[in-house]
Amino acid sequence: MRDRVARLTGRAVVAGPAGHPPRCTLDDGTVVVVKDGAAEPGSVPAEAAGLRWLAVPGGPPVARVHGADDTLLVTGLVEPGPATPAGAERLGRGLAVLHAAGAPALGAPPPGGPADAWIGHARMGDHPHDGPWGAWFAAERVLPYLRAARDRGALDPAGAAAIERVCGRIGDLAGPEEPPARLHGDLWSGNVLWAADGDGWLIDPAAHGGHRESDLAMLALFGLPHLDRVLAAYDERVGLHQLFPLLVHAVLFGGGYGDAAAAAARRL
């Protein structure tokens, strides 16, 4: 492994690999993390392409790719630290920037990434789709995994039928169309690494084009620290857009609407 890490990074390895996940120290003092994806063909090219695609100016910090081949990924080490309210707010603002960076289409893989990707240890197809989000989400993200869960006995017939009914009504439930967002794609709390610099760093993406609310929903699924701060910062421009209706209400009705407009301005 040392020779492969040296070849991928262009630096000699002076220590390691050691630990879990394996770490190596390069001859310039850089500590890198090494991930072997041989058991999941295509996972390393997908992850490397995803990490590069997610590294947008103003977005959340992303683990740096030092090198990758078909089965070995070398990324920078993120020194761990505590989750803080201020860091959560920066994460929320960064996610808004990341999502707004956009994607060519729903289901589009990152540039250079394979169409046959992974989410965790499960296969995930990334195939561009030009129809409505709900139809794509049902066909590409819900129904394939519904069938697999049912086949392995993890979902009973009644539960499967309930999910199928939701897919049948997806057009009514999906809400208004939005441009495809640039998604991390597997943004549960374990893939946000709180670092010594106070920021929440993104790791282990299943990046693709999708609906921005999918990332936010996954953050809420398994209990991210300071989630309320993340979501408030993500939506902090709501206050900017509220200035107009608040001032209209102040003109028409008086009361506390003027104070509310001033409070929104102070928060901004």
Coordinates of N, CA and C in Angstrom, one line a residue, residues 121-122 144-156:
H121 N -22.9 1.0 1.4 CA -22.5 -0.3 0.8 C -23.6 -0.7 -0.2
A122 N -24.4 0.2 -0.6 CA -25.5 -0.2 -1.6 C -25.2 0.5 -2.9
P144 N -36.5 1.3 -6.4 CA -35.5 0.2 -6.4 C -35.1 -0.4 -5.0
Y145 N -35.1 0.5 -4.0 CA -34.7 0.1 -2.7 C -35.9 -0.5 -1.9
L146 N -37.1 0.0 -2.3 CA -38.3 -0.7 -1.8 C -38.3 -2.1 -2.2
R147 N -38.1 -2.4 -3.5 CA -38.1 -3.8 -3.9 C -37.0 -4.6 -3.2
A148 N -35.8 -4.0 -3.1 CA -34.7 -4.8 -2.4 C -35.0 -5.0 -0.9
A149 N -35.6 -4.0 -0.2 CA -36.0 -4.2 1.2 C -37.0 -5.3 1.3
R150 N -38.0 -5.3 0.4 CA -39.1 -6.3 0.5 C -38.5 -7.7 0.2
D151 N -37.6 -7.8 -0.8 CA -37.1 -9.1 -1.1 C -36.3 -9.7 0.0
R152 N -35.6 -8.9 0.8 CA -34.8 -9.4 1.9 C -35.6 -9.5 3.2
G153 N -36.9 -9.2 3.2 CA -37.8 -9.4 4.3 C -37.7 -8.3 5.3
A154 N -37.1 -7.1 4.9 CA -37.0 -6.0 5.8 C -38.2 -5.1 5.8
L155 N -39.2 -5.4 4.9 CA -40.4 -4.5 4.8 C -41.5 -5.5 4.5
D156 N -42.6 -5.4 5.3 CA -43.7 -6.3 5.1 C -44.6 -5.7 4.0

